[in-house]
Coordinates of C-alpha atoms in Angstrom, one line a residue:
X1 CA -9.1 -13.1 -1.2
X2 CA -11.4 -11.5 -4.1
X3 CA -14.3 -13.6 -5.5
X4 CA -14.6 -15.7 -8.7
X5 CA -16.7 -12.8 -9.7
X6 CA -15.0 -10.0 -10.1
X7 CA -14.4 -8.5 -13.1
X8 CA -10.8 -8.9 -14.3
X9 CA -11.0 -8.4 -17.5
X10 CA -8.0 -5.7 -17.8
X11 CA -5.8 -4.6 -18.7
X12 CA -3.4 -5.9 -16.2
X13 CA 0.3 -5.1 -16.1
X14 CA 1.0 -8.7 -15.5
X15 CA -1.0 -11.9 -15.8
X16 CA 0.0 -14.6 -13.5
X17 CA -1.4 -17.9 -14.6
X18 CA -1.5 -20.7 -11.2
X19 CA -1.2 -19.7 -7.7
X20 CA 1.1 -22.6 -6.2
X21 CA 4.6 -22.3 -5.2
X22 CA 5.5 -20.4 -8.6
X23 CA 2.5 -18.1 -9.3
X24 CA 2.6 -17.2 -5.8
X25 CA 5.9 -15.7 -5.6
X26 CA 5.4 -14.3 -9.3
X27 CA 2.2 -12.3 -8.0
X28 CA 4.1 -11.2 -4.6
X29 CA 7.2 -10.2 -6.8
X30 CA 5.4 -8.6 -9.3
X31 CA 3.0 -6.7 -7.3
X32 CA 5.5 -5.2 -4.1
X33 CA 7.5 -4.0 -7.8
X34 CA 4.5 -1.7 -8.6
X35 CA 3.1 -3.9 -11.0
X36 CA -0.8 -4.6 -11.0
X37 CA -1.4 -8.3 -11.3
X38 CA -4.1 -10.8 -12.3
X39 CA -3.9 -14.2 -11.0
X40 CA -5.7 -17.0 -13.0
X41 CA -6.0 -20.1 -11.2
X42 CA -7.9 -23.3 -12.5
X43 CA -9.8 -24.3 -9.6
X44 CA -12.1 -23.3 -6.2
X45 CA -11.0 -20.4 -3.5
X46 CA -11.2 -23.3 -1.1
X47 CA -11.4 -21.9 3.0
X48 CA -8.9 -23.5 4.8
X49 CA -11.3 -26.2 6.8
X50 CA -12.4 -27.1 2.9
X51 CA -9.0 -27.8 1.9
X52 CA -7.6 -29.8 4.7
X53 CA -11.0 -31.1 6.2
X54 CA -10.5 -33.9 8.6
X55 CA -11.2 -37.7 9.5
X56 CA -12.9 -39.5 9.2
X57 CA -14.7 -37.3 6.5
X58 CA -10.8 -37.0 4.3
X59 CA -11.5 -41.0 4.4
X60 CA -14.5 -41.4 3.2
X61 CA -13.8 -39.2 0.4
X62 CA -10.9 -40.9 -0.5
X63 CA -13.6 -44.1 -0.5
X64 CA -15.5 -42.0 -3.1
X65 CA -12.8 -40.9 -5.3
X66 CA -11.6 -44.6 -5.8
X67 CA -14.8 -46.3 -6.4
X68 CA -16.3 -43.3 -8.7
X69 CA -12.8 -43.0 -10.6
X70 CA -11.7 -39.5 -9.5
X71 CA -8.9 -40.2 -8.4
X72 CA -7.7 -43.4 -10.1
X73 CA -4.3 -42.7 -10.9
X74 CA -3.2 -40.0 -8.0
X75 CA -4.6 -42.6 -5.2
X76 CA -1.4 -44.5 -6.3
X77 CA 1.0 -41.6 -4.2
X78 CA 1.3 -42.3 -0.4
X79 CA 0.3 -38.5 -0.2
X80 CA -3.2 -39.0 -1.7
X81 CA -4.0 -41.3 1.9
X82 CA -2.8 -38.3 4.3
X83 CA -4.4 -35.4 2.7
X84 CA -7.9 -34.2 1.9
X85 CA -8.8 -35.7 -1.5
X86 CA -10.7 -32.4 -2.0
X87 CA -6.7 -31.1 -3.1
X88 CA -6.2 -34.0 -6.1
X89 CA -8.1 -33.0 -9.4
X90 CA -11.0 -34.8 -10.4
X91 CA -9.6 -37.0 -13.1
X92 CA -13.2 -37.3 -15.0
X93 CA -13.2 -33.2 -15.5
X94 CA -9.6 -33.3 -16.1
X95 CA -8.3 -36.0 -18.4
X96 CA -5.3 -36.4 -20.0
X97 CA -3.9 -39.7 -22.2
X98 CA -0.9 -41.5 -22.2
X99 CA 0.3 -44.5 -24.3
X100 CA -1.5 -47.8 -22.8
X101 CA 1.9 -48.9 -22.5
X102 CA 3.6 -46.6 -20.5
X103 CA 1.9 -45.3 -17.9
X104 CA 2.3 -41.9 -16.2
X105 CA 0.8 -40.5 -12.8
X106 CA -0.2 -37.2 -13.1
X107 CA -1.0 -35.1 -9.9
X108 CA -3.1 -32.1 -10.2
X109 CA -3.6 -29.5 -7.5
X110 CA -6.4 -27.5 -8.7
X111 CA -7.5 -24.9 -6.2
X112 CA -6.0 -21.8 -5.0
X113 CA -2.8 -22.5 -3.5
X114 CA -2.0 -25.6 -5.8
X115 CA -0.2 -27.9 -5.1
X116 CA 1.8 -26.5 -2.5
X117 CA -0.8 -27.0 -0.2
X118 CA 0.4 -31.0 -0.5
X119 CA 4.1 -29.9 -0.8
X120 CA 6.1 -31.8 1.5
X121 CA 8.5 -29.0 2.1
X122 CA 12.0 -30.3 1.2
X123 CA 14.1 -27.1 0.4
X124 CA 17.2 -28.2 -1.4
X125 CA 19.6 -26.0 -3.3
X126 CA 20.8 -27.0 -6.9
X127 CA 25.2 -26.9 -7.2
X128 CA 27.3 -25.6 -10.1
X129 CA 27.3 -29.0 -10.6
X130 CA 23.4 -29.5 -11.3
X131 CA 23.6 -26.8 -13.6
X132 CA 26.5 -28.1 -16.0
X133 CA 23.6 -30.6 -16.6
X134 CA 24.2 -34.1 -18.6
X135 CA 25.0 -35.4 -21.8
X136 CA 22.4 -36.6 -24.0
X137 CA 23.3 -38.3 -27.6
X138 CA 26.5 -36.2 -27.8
X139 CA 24.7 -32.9 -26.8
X140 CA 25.6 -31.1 -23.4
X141 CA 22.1 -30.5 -22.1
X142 CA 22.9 -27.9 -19.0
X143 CA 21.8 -24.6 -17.8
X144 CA 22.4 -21.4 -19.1
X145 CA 22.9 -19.9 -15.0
X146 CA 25.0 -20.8 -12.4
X147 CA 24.7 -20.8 -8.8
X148 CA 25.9 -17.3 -8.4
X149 CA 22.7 -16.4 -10.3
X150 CA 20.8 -18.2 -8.0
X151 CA 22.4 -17.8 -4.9
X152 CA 21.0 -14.2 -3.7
X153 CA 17.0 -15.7 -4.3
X154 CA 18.2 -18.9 -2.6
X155 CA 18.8 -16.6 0.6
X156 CA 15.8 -14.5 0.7
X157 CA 13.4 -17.3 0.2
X158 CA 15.2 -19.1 3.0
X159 CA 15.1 -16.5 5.3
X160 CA 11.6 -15.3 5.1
X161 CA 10.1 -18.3 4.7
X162 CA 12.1 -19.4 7.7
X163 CA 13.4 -22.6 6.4
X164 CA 15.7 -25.6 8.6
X165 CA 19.0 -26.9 8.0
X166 CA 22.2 -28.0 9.2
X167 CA 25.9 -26.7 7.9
X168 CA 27.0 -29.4 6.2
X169 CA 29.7 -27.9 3.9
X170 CA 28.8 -30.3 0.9
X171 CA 30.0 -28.6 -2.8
X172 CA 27.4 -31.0 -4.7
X173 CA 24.5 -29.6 -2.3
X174 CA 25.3 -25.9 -1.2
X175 CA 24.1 -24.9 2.2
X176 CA 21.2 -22.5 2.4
X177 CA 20.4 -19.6 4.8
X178 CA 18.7 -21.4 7.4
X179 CA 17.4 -21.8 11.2
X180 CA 18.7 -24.4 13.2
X181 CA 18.3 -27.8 12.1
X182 CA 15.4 -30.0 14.1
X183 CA 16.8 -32.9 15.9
X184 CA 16.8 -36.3 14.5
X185 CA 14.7 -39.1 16.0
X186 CA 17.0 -41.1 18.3
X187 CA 16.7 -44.0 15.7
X188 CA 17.7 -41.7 12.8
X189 CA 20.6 -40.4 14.8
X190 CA 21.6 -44.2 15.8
X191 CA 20.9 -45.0 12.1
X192 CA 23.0 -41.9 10.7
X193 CA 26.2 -42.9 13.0
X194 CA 26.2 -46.6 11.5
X195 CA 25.9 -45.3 8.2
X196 CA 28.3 -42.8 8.2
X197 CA 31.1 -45.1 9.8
X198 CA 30.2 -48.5 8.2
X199 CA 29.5 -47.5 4.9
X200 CA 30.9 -44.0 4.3
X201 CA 27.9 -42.2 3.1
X202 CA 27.3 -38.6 3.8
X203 CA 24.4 -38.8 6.3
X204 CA 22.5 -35.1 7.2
X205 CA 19.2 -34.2 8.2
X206 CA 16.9 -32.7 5.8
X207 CA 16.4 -29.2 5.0
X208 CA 13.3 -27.7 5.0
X209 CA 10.0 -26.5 6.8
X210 CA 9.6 -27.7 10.9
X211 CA 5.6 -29.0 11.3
X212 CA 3.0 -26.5 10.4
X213 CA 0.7 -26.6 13.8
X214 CA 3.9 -26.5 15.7
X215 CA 5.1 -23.3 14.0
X216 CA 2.3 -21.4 14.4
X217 CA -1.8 -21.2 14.7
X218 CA -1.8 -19.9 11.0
X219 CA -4.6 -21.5 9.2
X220 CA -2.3 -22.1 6.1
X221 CA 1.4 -24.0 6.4
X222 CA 4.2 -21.6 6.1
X223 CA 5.2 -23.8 3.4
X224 CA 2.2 -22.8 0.5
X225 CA 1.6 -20.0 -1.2
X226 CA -2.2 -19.4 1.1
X227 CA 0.5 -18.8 3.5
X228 CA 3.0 -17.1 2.7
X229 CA 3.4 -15.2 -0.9
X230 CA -0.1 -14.4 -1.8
X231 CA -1.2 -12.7 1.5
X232 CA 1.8 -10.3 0.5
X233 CA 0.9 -10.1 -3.2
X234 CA -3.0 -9.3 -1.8
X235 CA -1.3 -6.9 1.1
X236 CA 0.0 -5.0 -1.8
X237 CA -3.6 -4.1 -3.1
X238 CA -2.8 -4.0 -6.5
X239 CA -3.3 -7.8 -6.8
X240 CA -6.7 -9.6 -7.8
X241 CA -7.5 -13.3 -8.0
X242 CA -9.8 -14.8 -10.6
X243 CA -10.3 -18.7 -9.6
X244 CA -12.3 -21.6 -11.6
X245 CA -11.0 -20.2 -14.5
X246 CA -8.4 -22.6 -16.2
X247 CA -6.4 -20.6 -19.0
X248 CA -6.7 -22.2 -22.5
X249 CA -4.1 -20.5 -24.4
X250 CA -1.9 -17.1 -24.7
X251 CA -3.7 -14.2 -27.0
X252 CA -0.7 -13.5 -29.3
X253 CA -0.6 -10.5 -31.9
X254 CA -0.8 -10.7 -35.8
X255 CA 3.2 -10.5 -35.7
X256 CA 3.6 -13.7 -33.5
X257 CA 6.2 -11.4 -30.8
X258 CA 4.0 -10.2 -28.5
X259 CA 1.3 -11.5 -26.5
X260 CA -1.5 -9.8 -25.5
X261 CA -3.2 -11.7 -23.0
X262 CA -4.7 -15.1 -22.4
X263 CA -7.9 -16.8 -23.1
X264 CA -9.9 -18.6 -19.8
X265 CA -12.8 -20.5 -19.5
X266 CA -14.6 -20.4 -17.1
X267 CA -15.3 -24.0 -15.2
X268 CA -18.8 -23.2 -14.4
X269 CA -20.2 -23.0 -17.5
X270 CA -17.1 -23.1 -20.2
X271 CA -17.3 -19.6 -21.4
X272 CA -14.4 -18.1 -22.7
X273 CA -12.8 -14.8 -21.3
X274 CA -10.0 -12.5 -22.6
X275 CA -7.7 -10.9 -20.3
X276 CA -5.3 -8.3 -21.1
X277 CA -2.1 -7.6 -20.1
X278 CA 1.2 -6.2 -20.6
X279 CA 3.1 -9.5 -19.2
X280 CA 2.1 -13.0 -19.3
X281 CA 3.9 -15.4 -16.4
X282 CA 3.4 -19.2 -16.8
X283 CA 3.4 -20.7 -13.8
X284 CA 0.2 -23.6 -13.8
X285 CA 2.5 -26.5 -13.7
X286 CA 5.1 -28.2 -15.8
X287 CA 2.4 -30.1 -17.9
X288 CA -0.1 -27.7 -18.1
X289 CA 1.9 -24.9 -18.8
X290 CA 3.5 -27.2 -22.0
X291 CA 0.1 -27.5 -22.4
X292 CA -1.0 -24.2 -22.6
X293 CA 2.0 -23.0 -25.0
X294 CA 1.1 -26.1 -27.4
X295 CA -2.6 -24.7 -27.9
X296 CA -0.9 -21.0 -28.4
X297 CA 2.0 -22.1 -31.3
X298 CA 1.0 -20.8 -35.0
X299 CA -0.4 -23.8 -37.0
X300 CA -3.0 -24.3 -34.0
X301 CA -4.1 -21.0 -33.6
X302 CA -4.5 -18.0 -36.5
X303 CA -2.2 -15.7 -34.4
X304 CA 0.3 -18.0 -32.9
X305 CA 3.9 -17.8 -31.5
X306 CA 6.8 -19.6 -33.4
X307 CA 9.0 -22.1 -31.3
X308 CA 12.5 -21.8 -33.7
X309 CA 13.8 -24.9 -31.5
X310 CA 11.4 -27.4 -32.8
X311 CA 12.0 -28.5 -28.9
X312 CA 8.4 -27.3 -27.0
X313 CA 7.1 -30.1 -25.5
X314 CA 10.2 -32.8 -25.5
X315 CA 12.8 -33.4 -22.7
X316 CA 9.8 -34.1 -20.0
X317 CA 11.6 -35.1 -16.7
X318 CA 10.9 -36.8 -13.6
X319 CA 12.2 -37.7 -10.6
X320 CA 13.2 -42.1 -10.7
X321 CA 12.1 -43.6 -7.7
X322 CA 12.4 -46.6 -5.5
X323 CA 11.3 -47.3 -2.3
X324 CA 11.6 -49.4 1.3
X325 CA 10.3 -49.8 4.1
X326 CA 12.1 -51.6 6.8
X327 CA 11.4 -52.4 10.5
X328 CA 14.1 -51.0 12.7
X329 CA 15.0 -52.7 16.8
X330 CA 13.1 -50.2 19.0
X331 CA 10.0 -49.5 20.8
X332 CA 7.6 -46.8 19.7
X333 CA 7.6 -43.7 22.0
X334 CA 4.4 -42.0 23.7
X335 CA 5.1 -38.7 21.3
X336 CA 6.5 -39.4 17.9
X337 CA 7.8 -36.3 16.1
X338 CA 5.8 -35.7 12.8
X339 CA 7.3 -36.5 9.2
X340 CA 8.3 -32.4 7.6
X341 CA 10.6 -31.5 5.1
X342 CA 12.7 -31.0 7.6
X343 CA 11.8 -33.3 10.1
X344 CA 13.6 -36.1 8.3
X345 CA 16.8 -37.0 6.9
X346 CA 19.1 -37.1 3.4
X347 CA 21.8 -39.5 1.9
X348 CA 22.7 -37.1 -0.3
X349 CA 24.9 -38.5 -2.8
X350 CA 24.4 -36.7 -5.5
X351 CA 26.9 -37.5 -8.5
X352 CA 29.3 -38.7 -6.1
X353 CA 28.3 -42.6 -6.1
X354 CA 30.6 -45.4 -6.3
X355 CA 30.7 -47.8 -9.4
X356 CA 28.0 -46.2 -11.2
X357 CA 27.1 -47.1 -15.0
X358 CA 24.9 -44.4 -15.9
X359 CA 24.7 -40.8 -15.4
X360 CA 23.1 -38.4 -12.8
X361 CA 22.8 -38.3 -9.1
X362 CA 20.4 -39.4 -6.8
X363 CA 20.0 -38.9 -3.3
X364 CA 18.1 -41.5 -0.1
X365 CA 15.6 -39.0 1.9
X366 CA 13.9 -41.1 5.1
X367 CA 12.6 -41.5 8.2
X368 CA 12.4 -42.9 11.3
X369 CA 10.1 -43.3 13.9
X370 CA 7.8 -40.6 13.1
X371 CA 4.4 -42.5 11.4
X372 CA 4.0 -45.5 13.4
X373 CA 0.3 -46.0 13.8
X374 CA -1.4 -47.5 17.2
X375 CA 0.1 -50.7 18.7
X376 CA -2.7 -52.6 17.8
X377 CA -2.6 -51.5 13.6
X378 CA 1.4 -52.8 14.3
X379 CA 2.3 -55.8 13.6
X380 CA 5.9 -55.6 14.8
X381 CA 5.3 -53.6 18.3
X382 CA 9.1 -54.3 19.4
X383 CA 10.1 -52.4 16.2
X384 CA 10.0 -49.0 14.9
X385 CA 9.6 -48.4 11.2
X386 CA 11.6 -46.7 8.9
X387 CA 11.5 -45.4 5.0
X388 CA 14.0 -45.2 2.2
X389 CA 12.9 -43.7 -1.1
X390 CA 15.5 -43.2 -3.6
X391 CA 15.1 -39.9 -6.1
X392 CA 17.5 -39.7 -8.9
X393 CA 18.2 -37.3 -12.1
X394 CA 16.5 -38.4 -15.3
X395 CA 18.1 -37.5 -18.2
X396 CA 16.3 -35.1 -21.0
X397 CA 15.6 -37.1 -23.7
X398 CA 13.5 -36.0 -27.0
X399 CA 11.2 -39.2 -27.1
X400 CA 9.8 -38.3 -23.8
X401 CA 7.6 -35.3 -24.3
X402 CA 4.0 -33.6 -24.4
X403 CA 1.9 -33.2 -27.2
X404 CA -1.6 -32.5 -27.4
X405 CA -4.4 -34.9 -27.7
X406 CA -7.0 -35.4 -30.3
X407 CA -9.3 -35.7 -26.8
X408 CA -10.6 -32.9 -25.2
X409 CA -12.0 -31.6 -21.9
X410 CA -16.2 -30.9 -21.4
X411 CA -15.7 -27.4 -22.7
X412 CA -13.5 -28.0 -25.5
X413 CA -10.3 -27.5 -24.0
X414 CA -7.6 -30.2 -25.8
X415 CA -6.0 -31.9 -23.2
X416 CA -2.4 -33.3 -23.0
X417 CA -0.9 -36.6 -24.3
X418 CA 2.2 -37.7 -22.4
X419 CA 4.5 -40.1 -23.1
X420 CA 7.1 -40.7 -21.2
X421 CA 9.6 -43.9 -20.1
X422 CA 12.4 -45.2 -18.3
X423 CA 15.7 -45.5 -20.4
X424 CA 18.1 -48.1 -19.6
X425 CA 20.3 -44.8 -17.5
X426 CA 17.7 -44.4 -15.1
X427 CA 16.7 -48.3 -14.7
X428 CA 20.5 -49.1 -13.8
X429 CA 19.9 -45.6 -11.6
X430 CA 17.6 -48.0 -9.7
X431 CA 19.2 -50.7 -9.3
X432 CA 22.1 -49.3 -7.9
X433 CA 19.3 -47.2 -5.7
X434 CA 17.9 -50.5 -4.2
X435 CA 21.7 -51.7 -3.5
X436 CA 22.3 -48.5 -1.5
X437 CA 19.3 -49.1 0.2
X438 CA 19.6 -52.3 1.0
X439 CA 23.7 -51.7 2.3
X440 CA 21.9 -48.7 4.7
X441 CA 19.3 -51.0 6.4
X442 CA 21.9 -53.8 6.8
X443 CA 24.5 -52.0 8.3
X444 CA 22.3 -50.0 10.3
X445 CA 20.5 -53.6 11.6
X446 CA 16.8 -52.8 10.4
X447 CA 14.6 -55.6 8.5
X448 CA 13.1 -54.4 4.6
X449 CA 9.6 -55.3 4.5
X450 CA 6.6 -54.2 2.7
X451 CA 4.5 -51.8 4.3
X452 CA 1.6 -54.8 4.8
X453 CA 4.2 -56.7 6.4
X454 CA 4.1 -53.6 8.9
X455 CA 0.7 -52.3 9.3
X456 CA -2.4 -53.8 9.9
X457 CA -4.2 -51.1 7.1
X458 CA -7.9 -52.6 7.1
X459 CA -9.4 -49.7 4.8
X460 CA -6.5 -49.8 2.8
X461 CA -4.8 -53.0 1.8
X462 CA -7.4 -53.7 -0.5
X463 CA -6.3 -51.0 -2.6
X464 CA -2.4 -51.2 -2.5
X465 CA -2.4 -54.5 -3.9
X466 CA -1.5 -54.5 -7.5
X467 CA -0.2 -50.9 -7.0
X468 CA 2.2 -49.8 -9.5
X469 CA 4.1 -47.4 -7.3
X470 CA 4.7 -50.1 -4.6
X471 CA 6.9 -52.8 -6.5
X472 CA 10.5 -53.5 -6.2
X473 CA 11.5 -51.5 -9.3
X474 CA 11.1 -47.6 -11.0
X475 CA 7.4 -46.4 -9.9
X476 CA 6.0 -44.9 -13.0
X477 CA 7.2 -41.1 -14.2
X478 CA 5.1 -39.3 -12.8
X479 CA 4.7 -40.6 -9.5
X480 CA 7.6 -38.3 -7.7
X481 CA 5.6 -35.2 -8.7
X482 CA 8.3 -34.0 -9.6
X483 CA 7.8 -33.5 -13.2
X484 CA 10.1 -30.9 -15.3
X485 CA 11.1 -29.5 -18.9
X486 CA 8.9 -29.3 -22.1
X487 CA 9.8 -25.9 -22.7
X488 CA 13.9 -25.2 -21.6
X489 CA 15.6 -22.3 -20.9
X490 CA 18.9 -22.3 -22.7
X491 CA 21.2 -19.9 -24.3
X492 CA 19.9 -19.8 -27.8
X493 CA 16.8 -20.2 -29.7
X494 CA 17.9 -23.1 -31.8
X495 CA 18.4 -25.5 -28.7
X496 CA 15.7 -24.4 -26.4
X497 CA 12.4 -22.8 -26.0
X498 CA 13.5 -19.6 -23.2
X499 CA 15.9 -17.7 -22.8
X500 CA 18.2 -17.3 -19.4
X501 CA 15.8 -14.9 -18.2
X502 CA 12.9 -17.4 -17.9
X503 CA 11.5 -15.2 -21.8
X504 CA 9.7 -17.2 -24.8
X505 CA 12.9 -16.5 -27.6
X506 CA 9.9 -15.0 -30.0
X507 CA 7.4 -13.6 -27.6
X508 CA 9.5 -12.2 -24.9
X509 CA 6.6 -10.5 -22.8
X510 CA 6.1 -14.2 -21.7
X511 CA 8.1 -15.9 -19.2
X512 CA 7.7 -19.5 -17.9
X513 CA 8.7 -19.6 -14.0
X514 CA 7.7 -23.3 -13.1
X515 CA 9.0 -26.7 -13.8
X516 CA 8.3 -26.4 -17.2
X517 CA 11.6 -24.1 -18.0
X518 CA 14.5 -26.9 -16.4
X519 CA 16.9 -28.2 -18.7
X520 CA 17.5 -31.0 -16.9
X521 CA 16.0 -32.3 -13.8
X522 CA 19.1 -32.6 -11.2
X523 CA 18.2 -34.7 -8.1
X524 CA 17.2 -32.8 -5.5
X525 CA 13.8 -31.7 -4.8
X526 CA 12.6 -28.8 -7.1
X527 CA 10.2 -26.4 -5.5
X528 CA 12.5 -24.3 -4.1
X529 CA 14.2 -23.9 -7.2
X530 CA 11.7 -23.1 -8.8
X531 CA 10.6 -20.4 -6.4
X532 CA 14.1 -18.7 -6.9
X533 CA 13.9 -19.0 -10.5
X534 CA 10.2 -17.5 -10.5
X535 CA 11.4 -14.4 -8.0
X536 CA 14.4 -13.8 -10.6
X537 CA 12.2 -13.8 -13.7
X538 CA 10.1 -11.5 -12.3
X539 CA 12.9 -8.9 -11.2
X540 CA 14.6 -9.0 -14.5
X541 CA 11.3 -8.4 -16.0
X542 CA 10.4 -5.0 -13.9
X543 CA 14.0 -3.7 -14.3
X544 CA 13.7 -4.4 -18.3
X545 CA 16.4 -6.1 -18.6
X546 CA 17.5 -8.8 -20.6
X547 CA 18.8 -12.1 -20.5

């Protein structure tokens, strides 16, 4: 891929800002249309050995990232002890604040590739039902498509990217285009059978991506962007990269209705670039791409857009969590199949949950059998183990928003203020989470314990106790990374920030294609979503049509 040296200074038919799951499907889309595209992502061009490295090397880095404070906040996700820290923003050269007391977990994927190079592939559709959305303080906050509108991107992300899953004929969870599902772990099939018949609960195994060095010898997983959309958008050769270059704010004209470009500085030294182009396409991440629109809104520039909503920045979202491990009556086997999006399994519930006093849907994704270390880290070795983490809908609420910061960056750059909490909806959300939990593992004859009670984690323990993200309750928003809204789509500009074609109401040569544009955050996992949404913008946009 081209160099951080090019020139790209333009013009460009289209500027795609981040290269993860979003940008990367933008910049294909885009680019097979004809359309010559810039993409501007934040950090390094990292080779494939530099971005997945190995042990013991990923563990001493991790070792350095805790004790120099790199990595403070992100170590708190199970994620951050499996990957190459090398893929988690340095938290000293990118800071953000948040109220002292409430605290939020930001994870940053800063290279090219983002952070779908740490996706864990789930690939879940959203339901009519998802979109109708939620009521909020009187006000029906819901989506201004429906699955139809969705349905044919769905299906051609699915196919090419080659995605598993079962036919389960669920309405709240629509099936998808799919290979085969992979087989369950005999635990998680003897597990799924007790469920299903003792309790009633709709048991199915995950959708999503089978094990990368399985699938194929590709040095990039199927499942991010390095492998998949931007070799395409690249193939095209009308598409150019421009790395280490994070994008500050949009260049909008005198009139406030068009933009012109956006403003980059370059993370070597902090000079500032402008790039030209005809389009603009958000995609850097739900936070920093509220972010970037707060720094371009007239009041804190000269030539700035107008949001008539008032709503830019409020109705942040993420995913409610709990979690559980449990030991479950069986011996570990010689070959344990790895833990994928769709290696795994789903209680999907959705809306449809007995006795519920709050509203939303959440869904059980776990596994079985598929992480236990050596027998001598084990401190059960007659027992397998087994995980239960509850994700659940959190509703859009005003108070929980972005704003910017009277701190800023090392070159200037004003970074993000989030404040964010749990209401009483999604606290009850997890209590009634931990209840289903706690019915699964008792019916299905399995023992909740914490992970310590499990493992013998010598280079670890020291740092999980007093984690935030491992108590009995809500982990802090944020820690799902699966953070939405801050700038909705909606089907006028008095109640939210976009259009229905993914367009800024006032400046409609910009569209926002990640997170960022979700009117409310559903249940299921987003990416794929998001993907769909990004490929439709896109189309729309080359066609000329509206919303």
């Amino acid at each position: 891929m081209s160099s951080r040296s090019m020139n790209c200074d333009g013009p460009w038919d289209a500027i795609v800002v981040g290269s993860g799951a979003s940008g990367g499907v933008a910049a294909m889309t885009l680019a097979e249309g004809g359309a010559r595209v810039l993409v501007v992502e934040a950090g390094p061009n990292l080779t494939s050995t530099e971005a997945f490295g190995s042990e013991p090397g990923n563990l001493l880095r991790r070792i350095v990232g805790l004790t120099s404070g790199s990595h403070r906040r992100q170590s708190q996700h199970p994620g951050y002890w499996k990957a190459n820290p090398r893929l988690y923003a340095d938290e000293r050269l990118h800071p953000y604040d948040h109220p002292t007391n409430q605290p939020f977990l930001w994870t940053r994927g800063l290279q090219v590739g983002g952070r779908s190079l740490t996706w864990g592939g789930i690939t879940l559709r959203l339901s009519d039902e998802d979109l109708a959305g939620v009521n909020v303080d009187g006000e029906q906050v819901g989506w201004p498509l429906r699955s139809r509108d969705l349905m044919p991107h769905y299906a051609e992300l699915e196919r090419w990217l080659g995605v598993h899953g079962g036919r389960d004929g669920l309405d709240h969870l629509p099936d998808g285009e799919t290979q085969p599902a992979l087989v369950a772990t005999p635990a998680e099939q003897r597990f799924a059978e007790v469920v299903r018949h003792r309790l009633g609960y709709p048991v199915i195994q995950s959708r999503g991506f089978g094990p990368w060095l399985q699938e194929t010898n590709a040095p990039w997983p199927r499942s991010s962007s390095r492998g998949s959309s931007l070799p395409r958008a690249m193939a095209t050769g009308r598409t150019q990269l421009m790395s280490e270059h994070l994008v500050e704010r949009l260049l909008v004209n005198a009139g406030g209705d068009k933009a012109t470009g956006v403003v980059a500085v370059d993370q070597a030294n902090g000079n500032r670039k402008e790039l030209k182009a005809d389009l603009v396409v958000l995609a850097a991440s739900t936070i920093q791409t509220v972010s970037i629109l707060l720094r371009s809104r007239r009041g804190e520039q000269s030539n700035g857009f107008d949001d008539p909503s008032g709503r830019l920045g409020t109705r942040l979202m993420d995913h409610v969590s709990t979690s559980q491990f449990f030991a479950f009556p069986e011996q570990v086997h010689a070959a344990q199949p790895p833990l994928t999006g769709a290696g795994s399994f789903f209680v999907p519930f959705g809306r449809h949950l007995s006795s519920a006093e709050f509203q939303g849907g959440y869904g059980l994704w776990g596994g079985i059998g598929r992480f236990d270390p050596p027998r001598w880290l084990r401190r059960r070795p007659s027992c397998i183990t087994g995980f239960l983490i509850g994700h659940g809908e959190v509703l859009p609420r005003v108070e929980n928003k972005v704003t910017l910061s009277e701190r800023s960056d090392r070159w200037g750059v004003r970074v993000p203020l989030i404040a964010c909490r749990w209401s009483p909806n999604e606290l009850a959300m997890v209590t009634h989470m931990r209840a289903s939990i706690k019915a699964c593992i008792d019916a299905a004859g399995g023992e909740a314990k914490p992970i310590k009670d499990l493992f013998h984690l010598p280079f670890v323990e020291p740092f999980l106790d007093g984690a935030v993200a491992l108590s009995d309750g809500a982990a802090p928003p944020g820690y799902y990374i699966h953070e939405v809204g801050g700038a909705a789509m909606g089907s006028n500009e008095t109640s939210s920030v976009l259009d229905s074609s993914n367009r800024l109401w006032r400046v409609p040569n910009v569209l926002v294609v990640d997170g960022a544009c979700w009117p409310s955050s559903a249940w299921q996992s987003p990416t794929l979503t998001m993907m769909a949404l990004s490929r439709r913008a896109c189309l729309l946009a080359l066609s000329g049509r509206g919303g």
